[in-house]
Tab-separated table of C-alpha atoms and ligand atoms in Angstrom:
chain	number	residue	atom	x	y	z
A	1	MET	CA	51.436	3.758	-55.633
A	2	VAL	CA	48.241	2.588	-54.055
A	3	GLY	CA	44.590	3.474	-54.099
A	4	ARG	CA	43.339	5.597	-56.955
A	5	GLN	CA	46.709	6.591	-58.411
A	6	PRO	CA	47.352	5.467	-61.986
A	7	ASP	CA	48.770	1.980	-62.243
A	8	GLY	CA	51.863	2.128	-64.477
A	9	TRP	CA	52.100	-1.659	-64.587
A	10	ARG	CA	48.853	-2.050	-66.563
A	11	LEU	CA	49.867	-3.426	-69.966
A	12	LYS	CA	49.325	-1.798	-73.344
A	13	PHE	CA	49.323	-4.672	-75.814
A	14	HIS	CA	48.856	-7.757	-73.680
A	15	LEU	CA	45.486	-9.055	-72.491
A	16	MET	CA	44.973	-8.694	-68.750
A	17	PRO	CA	41.982	-9.292	-66.511
A	18	PRO	CA	39.949	-6.095	-66.091
A	19	GLU	CA	40.396	-6.863	-62.409
A	20	GLY	CA	41.208	-9.937	-60.363
A	21	TRP	CA	43.174	-13.004	-61.343
A	22	LEU	CA	43.885	-14.545	-64.784
A	23	ASN	CA	45.584	-17.843	-65.633
A	24	ASP	CA	45.493	-20.211	-68.616
A	25	PRO	CA	44.279	-19.148	-72.066
A	26	ASN	CA	41.245	-21.288	-72.970
A	27	GLY	CA	38.944	-21.941	-75.937
A	28	LEU	CA	41.103	-20.112	-78.475
A	29	CYS	CA	39.392	-19.931	-81.845
A	30	GLN	CA	38.087	-17.842	-84.673
A	31	PHE	CA	34.345	-17.905	-85.186
A	32	ARG	CA	32.468	-15.945	-87.859
A	33	GLY	CA	35.498	-13.771	-88.453
A	34	GLN	CA	35.902	-12.871	-84.772
A	35	TYR	CA	38.785	-14.043	-82.625
A	36	HIS	CA	37.753	-15.517	-79.271
A	37	ILE	CA	40.199	-15.698	-76.399
A	38	PHE	CA	38.819	-17.165	-73.185
A	39	PHE	CA	40.847	-17.497	-70.016
A	40	GLN	CA	40.823	-18.802	-66.443
A	41	TYR	CA	39.439	-15.981	-64.331
A	42	GLN	CA	38.710	-15.028	-60.732
A	43	PRO	CA	37.396	-11.468	-60.929
A	44	GLU	CA	37.128	-10.975	-57.193
A	45	ASP	CA	40.344	-12.622	-56.126
A	46	PRO	CA	43.564	-11.099	-57.526
A	47	ARG	CA	45.603	-13.702	-55.647
A	48	GLY	CA	43.773	-16.600	-57.270
A	49	THR	CA	43.215	-18.399	-53.990
A	50	GLY	CA	40.463	-20.951	-53.538
A	51	LYS	CA	38.146	-18.399	-51.899
A	52	THR	CA	36.082	-17.978	-55.038
A	53	PRO	CA	35.677	-20.592	-57.780
A	54	ARG	CA	37.679	-20.326	-60.950
A	55	LEU	CA	35.557	-19.144	-63.882
A	56	TRP	CA	36.134	-18.438	-67.534
A	57	GLY	CA	36.569	-14.871	-68.819
A	58	HIS	CA	36.171	-13.901	-72.468
A	59	TYR	CA	37.716	-11.492	-74.971
A	60	ALA	CA	36.420	-11.309	-78.544
A	61	GLY	CA	36.964	-9.058	-81.518
A	62	PRO	CA	37.732	-8.726	-85.207
A	63	GLY	CA	41.526	-8.647	-84.843
A	64	LEU	CA	44.216	-9.851	-82.474
A	65	THR	CA	44.882	-6.259	-81.403
A	66	LYS	CA	41.169	-5.371	-81.378
A	67	LEU	CA	39.477	-7.340	-78.646
A	68	ARG	CA	36.797	-6.432	-76.117
A	69	PHE	CA	36.180	-7.978	-72.746
A	70	GLU	CA	32.881	-9.860	-73.002
A	71	GLY	CA	32.489	-10.876	-69.370
A	72	ILE	CA	31.903	-14.392	-68.062
A	73	PRO	CA	30.609	-16.669	-70.849
A	74	PHE	CA	28.734	-19.225	-68.734
A	75	GLU	CA	27.617	-19.789	-65.165
A	76	GLN	CA	28.740	-22.606	-62.924
A	77	ASN	CA	26.404	-25.407	-61.889
A	78	GLU	CA	26.703	-28.776	-60.126
A	79	LEU	CA	28.940	-30.151	-62.926
A	80	ASP	CA	31.695	-27.575	-62.342
A	81	ARG	CA	30.805	-26.213	-58.942
A	82	ASN	CA	34.411	-25.897	-57.668
A	83	GLY	CA	35.901	-24.487	-60.844
A	84	SER	CA	35.364	-24.310	-64.590
A	85	TYR	CA	38.863	-25.451	-65.432
A	86	SER	CA	40.805	-25.218	-68.665
A	87	GLY	CA	39.652	-26.379	-72.057
A	88	SER	CA	39.519	-25.743	-75.760
A	89	ALA	CA	37.178	-24.785	-78.619
A	90	LEU	CA	36.043	-26.486	-81.785
A	91	VAL	CA	34.278	-24.431	-84.439
A	92	GLU	CA	32.095	-26.377	-86.854
A	93	ASP	CA	28.753	-26.019	-88.655
A	94	GLY	CA	28.168	-22.496	-87.419
A	95	LYS	CA	28.701	-23.455	-83.781
A	96	LEU	CA	31.353	-22.525	-81.256
A	97	GLN	CA	31.746	-25.493	-78.933
A	98	LEU	CA	33.772	-25.475	-75.754
A	99	PHE	CA	35.204	-28.550	-74.033
A	100	TYR	CA	36.498	-28.068	-70.515
A	101	THR	CA	36.937	-29.638	-67.094
A	102	GLY	CA	34.413	-29.211	-64.327
A	103	ASN	CA	36.353	-29.462	-61.069
A	104	ILE	CA	34.605	-30.934	-58.028
A	105	ARG	CA	36.136	-31.067	-54.559
A	106	LEU	CA	34.213	-33.340	-52.276
A	107	PRO	CA	33.927	-32.021	-48.736
A	108	GLY	CA	35.951	-34.096	-46.283
A	109	GLU	CA	39.436	-35.208	-45.373
A	110	TYR	CA	41.039	-36.008	-48.722
A	111	ASP	CA	44.424	-35.515	-50.364
A	112	TYR	CA	42.579	-34.424	-53.552
A	113	ILE	CA	45.150	-36.358	-55.597
A	114	HIS	CA	44.046	-39.963	-55.078
A	115	ASP	CA	40.664	-39.162	-53.664
A	116	GLY	CA	38.164	-36.402	-53.065
A	117	ARG	CA	38.379	-34.780	-56.496
A	118	GLU	CA	36.224	-35.334	-59.550
A	119	SER	CA	36.848	-34.068	-63.052
A	120	ASN	CA	33.936	-33.810	-65.441
A	121	THR	CA	34.656	-33.367	-69.135
A	122	ILE	CA	31.958	-30.959	-70.278
A	123	ARG	CA	30.767	-29.647	-73.626
A	124	ILE	CA	28.842	-26.426	-74.050
A	125	VAL	CA	27.706	-24.947	-77.360
A	126	SER	CA	27.055	-21.438	-78.648
A	127	ASN	CA	25.409	-20.272	-81.867
A	128	ASP	CA	26.564	-16.668	-81.596
A	129	GLY	CA	29.888	-16.940	-79.737
A	130	LEU	CA	28.531	-15.050	-76.739
A	131	HIS	CA	25.674	-17.067	-75.264
A	132	PHE	CA	26.154	-20.694	-74.304
A	133	GLY	CA	23.541	-23.436	-73.982
A	134	THR	CA	23.159	-26.342	-71.617
A	135	LYS	CA	26.191	-28.203	-70.314
A	136	GLU	CA	26.598	-31.753	-71.493
A	137	LEU	CA	28.582	-34.221	-69.399
A	138	LEU	CA	30.857	-36.244	-71.716
A	139	LEU	CA	33.139	-38.084	-69.306
A	140	ARG	CA	33.214	-38.373	-65.539
A	141	THR	CA	35.860	-39.616	-63.105
A	142	ALA	CA	34.668	-43.235	-63.265
A	143	ASP	CA	35.205	-43.176	-67.056
A	144	TYR	CA	38.927	-42.451	-66.941
A	145	PRO	CA	41.423	-45.352	-66.976
A	146	SER	CA	41.924	-46.956	-63.568
A	147	ASP	CA	45.672	-46.221	-63.477
A	148	CYS	CA	44.942	-42.471	-63.289
A	149	THR	CA	44.819	-40.475	-60.064
A	150	ARG	CA	42.029	-37.909	-59.666
A	151	HIS	CA	44.092	-35.383	-61.647
A	152	VAL	CA	42.694	-35.656	-65.175
A	153	ARG	CA	41.800	-32.448	-67.011
A	154	ASP	CA	42.170	-29.817	-69.737
A	155	PRO	CA	40.580	-31.342	-72.880
A	156	LYS	CA	41.913	-30.253	-76.263
A	157	VAL	CA	39.724	-31.378	-79.160
A	158	TRP	CA	40.509	-31.523	-82.886
A	159	LYS	CA	39.163	-33.118	-86.054
A	160	GLU	CA	41.173	-35.421	-88.266
A	161	ASN	CA	40.152	-37.790	-91.089
A	162	GLY	CA	36.453	-37.422	-90.306
A	163	ASN	CA	36.843	-38.265	-86.604
A	164	TYR	CA	37.138	-36.106	-83.526
A	165	TYR	CA	39.997	-36.609	-81.114
A	166	MET	CA	40.603	-35.319	-77.613
A	167	VAL	CA	43.661	-35.289	-75.388
A	168	LEU	CA	43.412	-34.933	-71.599
A	169	GLY	CA	46.292	-34.251	-69.216
A	170	ALA	CA	46.756	-36.851	-66.459
A	171	ARG	CA	48.694	-37.848	-63.377
A	172	LEU	CA	49.085	-41.612	-63.267
A	173	LYS	CA	49.077	-43.480	-59.955
A	174	GLU	CA	52.715	-44.410	-60.527
A	175	GLU	CA	53.512	-40.650	-60.257
A	176	LYS	CA	53.933	-40.200	-63.958
A	177	GLY	CA	52.618	-37.495	-66.282
A	178	ALA	CA	50.649	-38.708	-69.302
A	179	VAL	CA	48.154	-37.758	-71.973
A	180	LEU	CA	44.923	-39.700	-72.526
A	181	LEU	CA	43.757	-39.917	-76.126
A	182	TYR	CA	40.054	-40.317	-76.978
A	183	ARG	CA	38.089	-40.593	-80.237
A	184	SER	CA	34.503	-39.725	-81.113
A	185	SER	CA	32.369	-39.653	-84.238
A	186	ASP	CA	29.683	-37.328	-82.849
A	187	LEU	CA	31.429	-35.239	-80.131
A	188	LYS	CA	29.128	-36.837	-77.531
A	189	ARG	CA	30.337	-40.407	-77.041
A	190	TRP	CA	34.082	-40.685	-76.470
A	191	GLU	CA	36.097	-43.875	-76.720
A	192	PHE	CA	39.398	-44.171	-74.848
A	193	LEU	CA	42.184	-45.122	-77.275
A	194	LYS	CA	45.432	-45.010	-75.348
A	195	CYS	CA	47.620	-43.412	-72.755
A	196	ILE	CA	50.661	-41.611	-74.169
A	197	THR	CA	53.655	-41.173	-71.900
A	198	THR	CA	57.423	-41.545	-71.718
A	199	GLY	CA	59.273	-44.739	-70.705
A	200	GLU	CA	60.728	-43.168	-67.567
A	201	ALA	CA	58.548	-40.680	-65.733
A	202	PHE	CA	58.988	-37.169	-67.087
A	203	GLY	CA	57.347	-35.359	-64.189
A	204	TYR	CA	54.372	-36.626	-62.154
A	205	MET	CA	51.633	-34.689	-63.998
A	206	TRP	CA	51.136	-33.255	-67.489
A	207	GLU	CA	48.704	-30.354	-67.592
A	208	CYS	CA	47.160	-28.570	-70.574
A	209	PRO	CA	47.986	-30.926	-73.468
A	210	ASP	CA	47.739	-29.802	-77.077
A	211	TYR	CA	48.364	-31.598	-80.343
A	212	PHE	CA	48.895	-30.020	-83.759
A	213	ARG	CA	50.967	-30.133	-86.905
A	214	VAL	CA	53.432	-27.533	-87.993
A	215	GLY	CA	55.479	-27.941	-91.180
A	216	LYS	CA	56.993	-31.415	-91.156
A	217	TYR	CA	56.231	-32.087	-87.485
A	218	ALA	CA	53.346	-33.174	-85.315
A	219	LEU	CA	53.820	-31.707	-81.843
A	220	LEU	CA	52.445	-32.854	-78.512
A	221	SER	CA	52.598	-29.868	-76.177
A	222	VAL	CA	52.310	-30.533	-72.421
A	223	CYS	CA	53.072	-28.827	-69.104
A	224	PRO	CA	55.021	-31.305	-66.972
A	225	GLN	CA	55.089	-30.829	-63.225
A	226	GLY	CA	57.861	-32.323	-61.121
A	227	LEU	CA	61.006	-31.948	-63.266
A	228	GLY	CA	64.176	-30.996	-61.419
A	229	PRO	CA	65.878	-27.708	-62.402
A	230	GLU	CA	69.012	-27.701	-64.562
A	231	GLU	CA	71.360	-24.810	-65.273
A	232	TYR	CA	69.942	-24.094	-68.718
A	233	ARG	CA	66.580	-25.859	-68.564
A	234	TYR	CA	63.558	-26.436	-66.351
A	235	GLN	CA	64.324	-23.448	-64.153
A	236	ASN	CA	60.733	-22.689	-63.143
A	237	VAL	CA	58.577	-24.562	-60.670
A	238	TYR	CA	56.629	-26.166	-63.573
A	239	GLN	CA	57.538	-26.385	-67.265
A	240	SER	CA	55.831	-26.184	-70.596
A	241	GLY	CA	57.101	-27.489	-73.894
A	242	TYR	CA	56.575	-29.984	-76.652
A	243	PHE	CA	57.606	-33.378	-77.897
A	244	THR	CA	57.718	-34.093	-81.592
A	245	VAL	CA	55.469	-37.100	-82.007
A	246	THR	CA	55.042	-39.668	-84.733
A	247	GLY	CA	51.997	-41.870	-85.208
A	248	ILE	CA	49.851	-40.466	-82.387
A	249	LEU	CA	46.802	-42.215	-83.865
A	250	GLU	CA	48.681	-45.443	-84.532
A	251	ASP	CA	49.568	-48.328	-82.236
A	252	ALA	CA	52.885	-47.173	-80.838
A	253	PRO	CA	53.341	-43.405	-80.932
A	254	GLN	CA	56.949	-42.261	-80.562
A	255	LEU	CA	57.824	-39.152	-78.610
A	256	GLY	CA	60.946	-37.214	-79.609
A	257	GLU	CA	62.983	-34.929	-77.387
A	258	PHE	CA	61.193	-32.424	-75.131
A	259	ARG	CA	61.844	-28.751	-75.809
A	260	GLU	CA	60.633	-25.838	-73.703
A	261	TRP	CA	58.456	-23.189	-75.299
A	262	ASP	CA	59.887	-20.396	-73.188
A	263	TYR	CA	62.846	-19.868	-70.860
A	264	GLY	CA	61.594	-16.820	-68.926
A	265	PHE	CA	60.137	-16.702	-65.428
A	266	ASP	CA	56.557	-16.215	-66.482
A	267	PHE	CA	55.171	-18.642	-69.004
A	268	TYR	CA	52.818	-21.594	-68.620
A	269	ALA	CA	49.783	-23.448	-69.988
A	270	PRO	CA	49.998	-22.377	-73.652
A	271	GLN	CA	47.286	-23.308	-76.117
A	272	THR	CA	47.248	-23.121	-79.918
A	273	PHE	CA	44.613	-22.762	-82.625
A	274	ALA	CA	44.516	-22.343	-86.394
A	275	ASP	CA	43.060	-19.128	-87.786
A	276	ASP	CA	41.457	-18.506	-91.175
A	277	ARG	CA	44.759	-17.439	-92.677
A	278	GLY	CA	46.095	-20.908	-91.972
A	279	ARG	CA	48.327	-19.705	-89.167
A	280	ARG	CA	49.019	-21.861	-86.094
A	281	LEU	CA	48.871	-19.355	-83.233
A	282	LEU	CA	50.024	-19.961	-79.675
A	283	ILE	CA	49.080	-17.923	-76.619
A	284	GLY	CA	50.574	-18.627	-73.208
A	285	TRP	CA	49.768	-17.513	-69.702
A	286	ALA	CA	52.486	-15.010	-68.757
A	287	GLY	CA	52.475	-16.334	-65.221
A	288	MET	CA	53.421	-19.376	-63.197
A	289	PRO	CA	51.338	-21.371	-60.718
A	290	ASP	CA	52.723	-22.024	-57.237
A	291	ALA	CA	55.678	-19.680	-57.895
A	292	PRO	CA	57.720	-18.699	-54.843
A	293	TYR	CA	57.059	-14.988	-55.496
A	294	GLU	CA	54.023	-12.805	-56.015
A	295	ASN	CA	53.428	-10.116	-58.573
A	296	PRO	CA	53.064	-6.788	-56.785
A	297	THR	CA	50.154	-5.994	-59.121
A	298	ALA	CA	48.071	-8.189	-56.786
A	299	GLU	CA	48.182	-5.282	-54.302
A	300	ARG	CA	46.557	-3.195	-57.024
A	301	GLY	CA	43.709	-5.608	-57.528
A	302	TRP	CA	44.834	-7.642	-60.544
A	303	GLN	CA	47.349	-10.285	-61.456
A	304	HIS	CA	48.755	-11.834	-64.648
A	305	ALA	CA	48.296	-11.506	-68.390
A	306	LEU	CA	48.467	-13.529	-71.586
A	307	THR	CA	51.445	-13.453	-73.939
A	308	ILE	CA	50.967	-11.889	-77.330
A	309	PRO	CA	49.849	-14.452	-79.910
A	310	ARG	CA	52.840	-16.142	-81.539
A	311	GLU	CA	52.768	-17.749	-84.935
A	312	ILE	CA	54.355	-21.209	-84.812
A	313	VAL	CA	56.261	-22.205	-87.924
A	314	GLU	CA	58.754	-24.868	-88.855
A	315	GLU	CA	61.802	-23.729	-90.809
A	316	ASN	CA	64.755	-25.951	-91.660
A	317	GLY	CA	63.704	-28.470	-89.041
A	318	LYS	CA	63.366	-25.836	-86.286
A	319	VAL	CA	60.145	-24.873	-84.524
A	320	LEU	CA	59.998	-21.075	-84.355
A	321	GLN	CA	57.683	-18.690	-82.494
A	322	LYS	CA	57.072	-15.304	-84.107
A	323	PRO	CA	55.034	-12.437	-82.707
A	324	VAL	CA	51.960	-12.124	-84.937
A	325	ARG	CA	52.306	-9.627	-87.750
A	326	GLU	CA	49.375	-7.547	-86.391
A	327	LEU	CA	51.647	-6.308	-83.634
A	328	GLU	CA	53.562	-4.280	-86.201
A	329	ASP	CA	50.446	-2.087	-86.609
A	330	LEU	CA	51.121	-0.742	-83.113
A	331	ARG	CA	54.548	0.613	-84.069
A	332	TYR	CA	55.370	4.296	-84.397
A	333	GLY	CA	58.465	6.486	-84.116
A	334	ALA	CA	60.939	4.198	-85.903
A	335	THR	CA	64.611	4.810	-85.053
A	336	ALA	CA	67.496	3.254	-86.946
A	337	LEU	CA	69.865	1.696	-84.413
A	338	THR	CA	73.481	0.706	-84.415
A	339	GLY	CA	74.505	-1.855	-81.854
A	340	GLU	CA	75.930	0.918	-79.643
A	341	ASN	CA	72.893	3.263	-79.506
A	342	SER	CA	70.570	4.257	-76.721
A	343	PHE	CA	66.965	5.322	-77.133
A	344	VAL	CA	64.035	6.095	-74.911
A	345	LEU	CA	60.695	4.316	-74.692
A	346	GLU	CA	58.451	7.323	-74.089
A	347	ASP	CA	55.648	5.514	-72.299
A	348	GLY	CA	57.020	2.193	-71.126
A	349	SER	CA	56.504	0.215	-74.311
A	350	GLY	CA	58.399	-0.447	-77.503
A	351	GLU	CA	60.371	-2.840	-79.586
A	352	VAL	CA	64.009	-3.443	-80.498
A	353	MET	CA	65.014	-5.546	-83.491
A	354	LEU	CA	68.694	-6.257	-84.093
A	355	ARG	CA	70.568	-8.373	-86.568
A	356	LYS	CA	74.213	-9.353	-86.585
A	357	SER	CA	76.040	-8.470	-89.799
A	358	GLY	CA	79.302	-10.463	-89.613
A	359	GLU	CA	80.104	-13.951	-88.428
A	360	ASP	CA	82.132	-13.009	-85.371
A	361	GLU	CA	80.481	-13.372	-81.990
A	362	TYR	CA	81.145	-10.665	-79.384
A	363	PRO	CA	79.726	-10.294	-75.913
A	364	TRP	CA	76.558	-8.178	-76.101
A	365	GLN	CA	74.178	-6.584	-73.664
A	366	ILE	CA	70.866	-4.720	-73.661
A	367	MET	CA	69.862	-2.729	-70.576
A	368	ILE	CA	66.284	-1.579	-70.023
A	369	GLY	CA	66.226	1.171	-67.426
A	370	GLU	CA	68.224	0.100	-64.401
A	371	GLY	CA	66.381	-3.141	-63.848
A	372	LEU	CA	66.437	-5.534	-66.830
A	373	ARG	CA	69.632	-6.776	-68.416
A	374	ILE	CA	69.845	-9.191	-71.301
A	375	SER	CA	73.264	-10.438	-72.284
A	376	GLY	CA	74.939	-13.065	-74.419
A	377	GLY	CA	77.820	-13.785	-76.711
A	378	ASP	CA	79.126	-17.111	-75.428
A	379	GLY	CA	76.486	-19.438	-76.827
A	380	THR	CA	74.072	-18.677	-73.984
A	381	VAL	CA	71.671	-15.843	-73.197
A	382	CYS	CA	70.995	-14.503	-69.744
A	383	LEU	CA	68.009	-12.414	-68.647
A	384	GLU	CA	68.556	-10.720	-65.294
A	385	LEU	CA	66.310	-8.559	-63.173
A	386	SER	CA	67.386	-6.216	-60.403
A	387	GLU	CA	66.056	-6.895	-56.948
A	388	GLN	CA	63.571	-4.037	-57.213
A	389	TRP	CA	62.257	-4.955	-60.676
A	390	GLY	CA	62.322	-8.695	-60.078
A	391	ARG	CA	60.455	-9.053	-56.744
A	392	GLY	CA	61.913	-12.481	-56.166
A	393	ARG	CA	62.912	-13.243	-59.766
A	394	ARG	CA	66.632	-12.859	-60.580
A	395	VAL	CA	68.131	-14.832	-63.477
A	396	ARG	CA	67.037	-17.102	-66.305
A	397	ARG	CA	69.410	-18.619	-68.852
A	398	ALA	CA	69.240	-20.618	-72.062
A	399	ARG	CA	71.653	-22.087	-74.541
A	400	VAL	CA	71.111	-20.458	-77.919
A	401	GLY	CA	74.277	-21.054	-79.955
A	402	LYS	CA	75.275	-18.055	-82.055
A	403	CYS	CA	72.906	-15.152	-81.560
A	404	ARG	CA	72.153	-13.705	-85.006
A	405	LYS	CA	68.823	-11.994	-84.388
A	406	ILE	CA	67.289	-10.345	-81.343
A	407	ARG	CA	63.740	-9.066	-81.068
A	408	LEU	CA	62.615	-7.575	-77.778
A	409	LEU	CA	59.115	-6.397	-76.944
A	410	ILE	CA	58.709	-4.247	-73.859
A	411	ASP	CA	55.259	-3.556	-72.422
A	412	THR	CA	55.445	-1.493	-69.193
A	413	SER	CA	55.852	-4.534	-66.901
A	414	MET	CA	56.471	-7.404	-69.316
A	415	ALA	CA	59.280	-8.346	-71.693
A	416	GLU	CA	59.088	-10.912	-74.475
A	417	LEU	CA	62.451	-11.744	-75.997
A	418	TYR	CA	62.670	-13.662	-79.296
A	419	LEU	CA	66.119	-14.912	-80.277
A	420	ASN	CA	67.214	-16.204	-83.667
A	421	GLY	CA	63.839	-15.745	-85.305
A	422	GLY	CA	61.922	-17.259	-82.390
A	423	GLU	CA	64.048	-20.364	-81.808
A	424	THR	CA	64.428	-19.420	-78.144
A	425	VAL	CA	61.961	-17.206	-76.296
A	426	PHE	CA	61.889	-15.628	-72.824
A	427	THR	CA	58.829	-14.055	-71.166
A	428	ALA	CA	59.322	-12.094	-67.962
A	429	ARG	CA	57.330	-9.612	-65.880
A	430	PHE	CA	59.181	-6.743	-64.166
A	431	TYR	CA	58.145	-3.903	-61.867
A	432	PRO	CA	59.834	-0.499	-62.285
A	433	ASP	CA	58.984	2.452	-60.090
A	434	TYR	CA	56.698	4.390	-62.401
A	435	SER	CA	55.792	7.079	-59.919
A	436	GLY	CA	56.445	9.914	-62.416
A	437	ASN	CA	56.276	8.978	-66.065
A	438	ARG	CA	56.892	5.649	-67.750
A	439	GLN	CA	60.054	6.578	-69.655
A	440	LEU	CA	62.512	3.714	-69.979
A	441	GLU	CA	65.961	4.033	-71.484
A	442	VAL	CA	67.156	1.222	-73.751
A	443	LYS	CA	70.966	1.018	-73.849
A	444	LEU	CA	72.540	-1.230	-76.439
A	445	ARG	CA	76.079	-2.610	-76.238
A	446	CYS	CA	75.802	-4.977	-79.137
A	447	PRO	CA	78.913	-4.726	-81.339
A	448	GLY	CA	78.466	-5.878	-84.901
A	449	MET	CA	74.659	-5.598	-84.778
A	450	GLU	CA	72.201	-3.093	-86.221
A	451	GLY	CA	68.492	-2.667	-86.614
A	452	PHE	CA	65.481	-0.611	-85.535
A	453	GLY	CA	63.660	0.559	-82.483
A	454	TRP	CA	59.998	1.539	-82.245
A	455	GLN	CA	57.530	2.850	-79.720
A	456	LEU	CA	54.445	0.632	-79.411
A	457	LYS	CA	50.988	2.013	-78.756
A	458	ASN	CA	48.031	0.491	-76.928
A	459	MET	CA	46.059	-2.289	-78.509
A	460	ASP	CA	42.358	-1.560	-78.751
A	461	THR	CA	40.513	-3.235	-75.876
A	462	GLY	CA	38.386	-0.320	-74.856
A	463	MET	CA	39.899	-0.842	-71.407
A	464	LYS	CA	41.749	1.538	-69.154
A	465	THR	CA	45.445	0.708	-69.343
A	466	ARG	CA	46.753	3.107	-66.767
B	501	FRU	C1	47.129	-24.971	-65.340
B	501	FRU	C2	45.908	-25.429	-64.574
B	501	FRU	C3	45.078	-26.415	-65.382
B	501	FRU	C4	43.703	-26.251	-64.790
B	501	FRU	C5	43.664	-24.782	-64.518
B	501	FRU	C6	42.841	-24.353	-63.349
B	501	FRU	O1	47.593	-23.724	-64.919
B	501	FRU	O2	46.264	-25.996	-63.329
B	501	FRU	O3	45.559	-27.737	-65.352
B	501	FRU	O4	42.698	-26.665	-65.638
B	501	FRU	O5	44.999	-24.359	-64.329
B	501	FRU	O6	42.743	-22.969	-63.285
């Protein structure tokens, strides 16, 4: 399908760019009762090349399934002339403040790693959540520690014990990923406290850091670049996950084991925020930079989407990701399912929720149409795409132990799979031939399991979804 024909791959309950390219979620917050979801955006360049600078785009609305596209929140100037890169929000005293990286590429013959690039840490403030004031330069390249390369970016700011803190992602000169921690009492002057990293290099760069508490843990979330693939881990070109961390504000912070947020093909650069119900919500980019394949949606003038917001909780020592409850408002047409049923998603979107009754573990499989197969039963789970649906993506695997609960969300060209209550998650895009309708058959071969299936309707963005 090309030209003016309907685009069956447009999503129904995931945020997409109206047109053009989208990457990282940015500036996530709630302000005066409205949710704000900003994102990296290139409206005129669905392939996200360097032809046009990277901007911010903006969705806002009263609920996580009721969001409108608000356009481009601020213009570029000399501080961010080659890209308004990723950043975060802090809401305080009736103000929505954004902190982000202004990317500068100096003209000339540079490698842009050790030279030729500048990263400005910028603050910009809004009183109404829509209009932003003058940019304030907080930190410039000369202010970062001298053992950093020119890759320093993606500020995440939070408040703790009356002080403000900021983490920045960095590539050290010794080819090591790290996080820089800063403190401020007024959000204007920032004092460098320390560089947090592993003993041995864990990748050469850590992008998009985040720090937050959930249950009994404090988590340092980072996106390491440069890890080698393993059979059940680190299968994408870049990774994203978290360390548990103790004493981040003290002299010698300790990082625990690294765990990936998501094992699918399409997940990167997540960011979290706390909403007014006290929930810690995470949104990821359902995409991957520098991937060796391209989404065919680019031919239709757009590329990429955000994941649905996931509530992060800690239960019995495990960090779980759960689709936000609001998503249940999109359900209709409930069907009780045994593990051996089939049912049809009438318009390309729906949900399957299964639970195992007994203790015995049998091989199980879920087929979506002819192109997406999810299988398990031996302590691992495998998500496989056919050649036609995958467009260069074939298999992703994870170790999950016994699979007791499966929750699968299907949205025309994206699957989000939550196993064991969100202990292990997979996000993957897929591209069926929707030249007629968007019916997809779901075939279950899941002995000893039962549950429900639903159709899912469009979220309310006021935007054309097909
Ligand atoms: C992650 C990232 C960030 C950067 C942004 C630019 O995907 O590379 O580190 O700020 O994208 O769009």
